Amino acid sequence: QVQLVQSGGGLVQPGGSLRLSCAASGTISSINAMAWYRQAPGKQRELVAAITSDESTNYGDSVKGRFTISRDSAKNTVYLQMNSLKPEDMAVYYCNAGIASNSRSYRPYWGQGTQVTVSS
């Protein structure tokens, strides 16, 4: 059984920083793309950042230059460093990964979500 377990998040003042982590565990043959999404109340879930297996990255327009996604393939972990946080960044953040288990085809997995609150 594969699962993604998130850590990090919490309350931060505007302009502050937070780091999210997401570790995949279980029977894993391979992981391709990993990503972070967020969902604010009353809004659709949106892509924040994504990173491929060869570490190519892409970011949502609203976070470019402030957030950095990275991964440690040896640890099956993806990170999201969030700097210069704004109140509009406040949301529940979810990690996502395409994982092949037991050499079967890739399927998407989701983390449990973590709240990020930006407030003074």
Tab-separated table of C-alpha atoms in Angstrom, residues 64-104:
chain	number	residue	atom	x	y	z
A	64	LYS	CA	6.692	32.200	-9.280
A	65	GLY	CA	9.769	33.691	-7.696
A	66	ARG	CA	8.497	33.003	-4.164
A	67	PHE	CA	8.041	29.229	-3.934
A	68	THR	CA	10.538	26.517	-4.766
A	69	ILE	CA	9.741	22.861	-5.311
A	70	SER	CA	12.416	20.223	-4.921
A	71	ARG	CA	12.636	16.483	-4.459
A	72	ASP	CA	14.908	13.926	-2.894
A	73	SER	CA	14.430	10.819	-4.985
A	74	ALA	CA	16.447	8.682	-2.593
A	75	LYS	CA	13.924	9.533	0.122
A	76	ASN	CA	10.839	9.571	-2.148
A	77	THR	CA	10.145	13.034	-0.785
A	78	VAL	CA	9.046	16.303	-2.315
A	79	TYR	CA	9.426	19.690	-0.665
A	80	LEU	CA	7.850	23.091	-1.105
A	81	GLN	CA	9.775	26.058	0.219
A	82	MET	CA	7.422	29.006	0.491
A	83	ASN	CA	8.895	32.468	0.962
A	84	SER	CA	7.354	35.932	1.053
A	85	LEU	CA	4.022	34.440	1.967
A	86	LYS	CA	0.901	36.493	1.362
A	87	PRO	CA	-2.586	36.213	2.839
A	88	GLU	CA	-3.798	34.957	-0.532
A	89	ASP	CA	-1.499	31.947	-0.172
A	90	MET	CA	-3.643	30.730	2.690
A	91	ALA	CA	-5.132	27.359	1.768
A	92	VAL	CA	-4.970	23.649	2.366
A	93	TYR	CA	-1.944	22.317	0.521
A	94	TYR	CA	-1.905	18.819	-0.952
A	95	CYS	CA	0.969	16.861	-2.408
A	96	ASN	CA	0.446	14.606	-5.383
A	97	ALA	CA	2.635	12.019	-7.024
A	98	GLY	CA	2.443	9.566	-9.864
A	99	ILE	CA	3.582	6.272	-8.398
A	100	ALA	CA	4.032	2.822	-9.848
A	101	SER	CA	3.680	0.058	-7.297
A	102	ASN	CA	4.892	-3.489	-7.922
A	103	SER	CA	5.983	-2.396	-11.408
A	104	ARG	CA	2.416	-1.738	-12.429
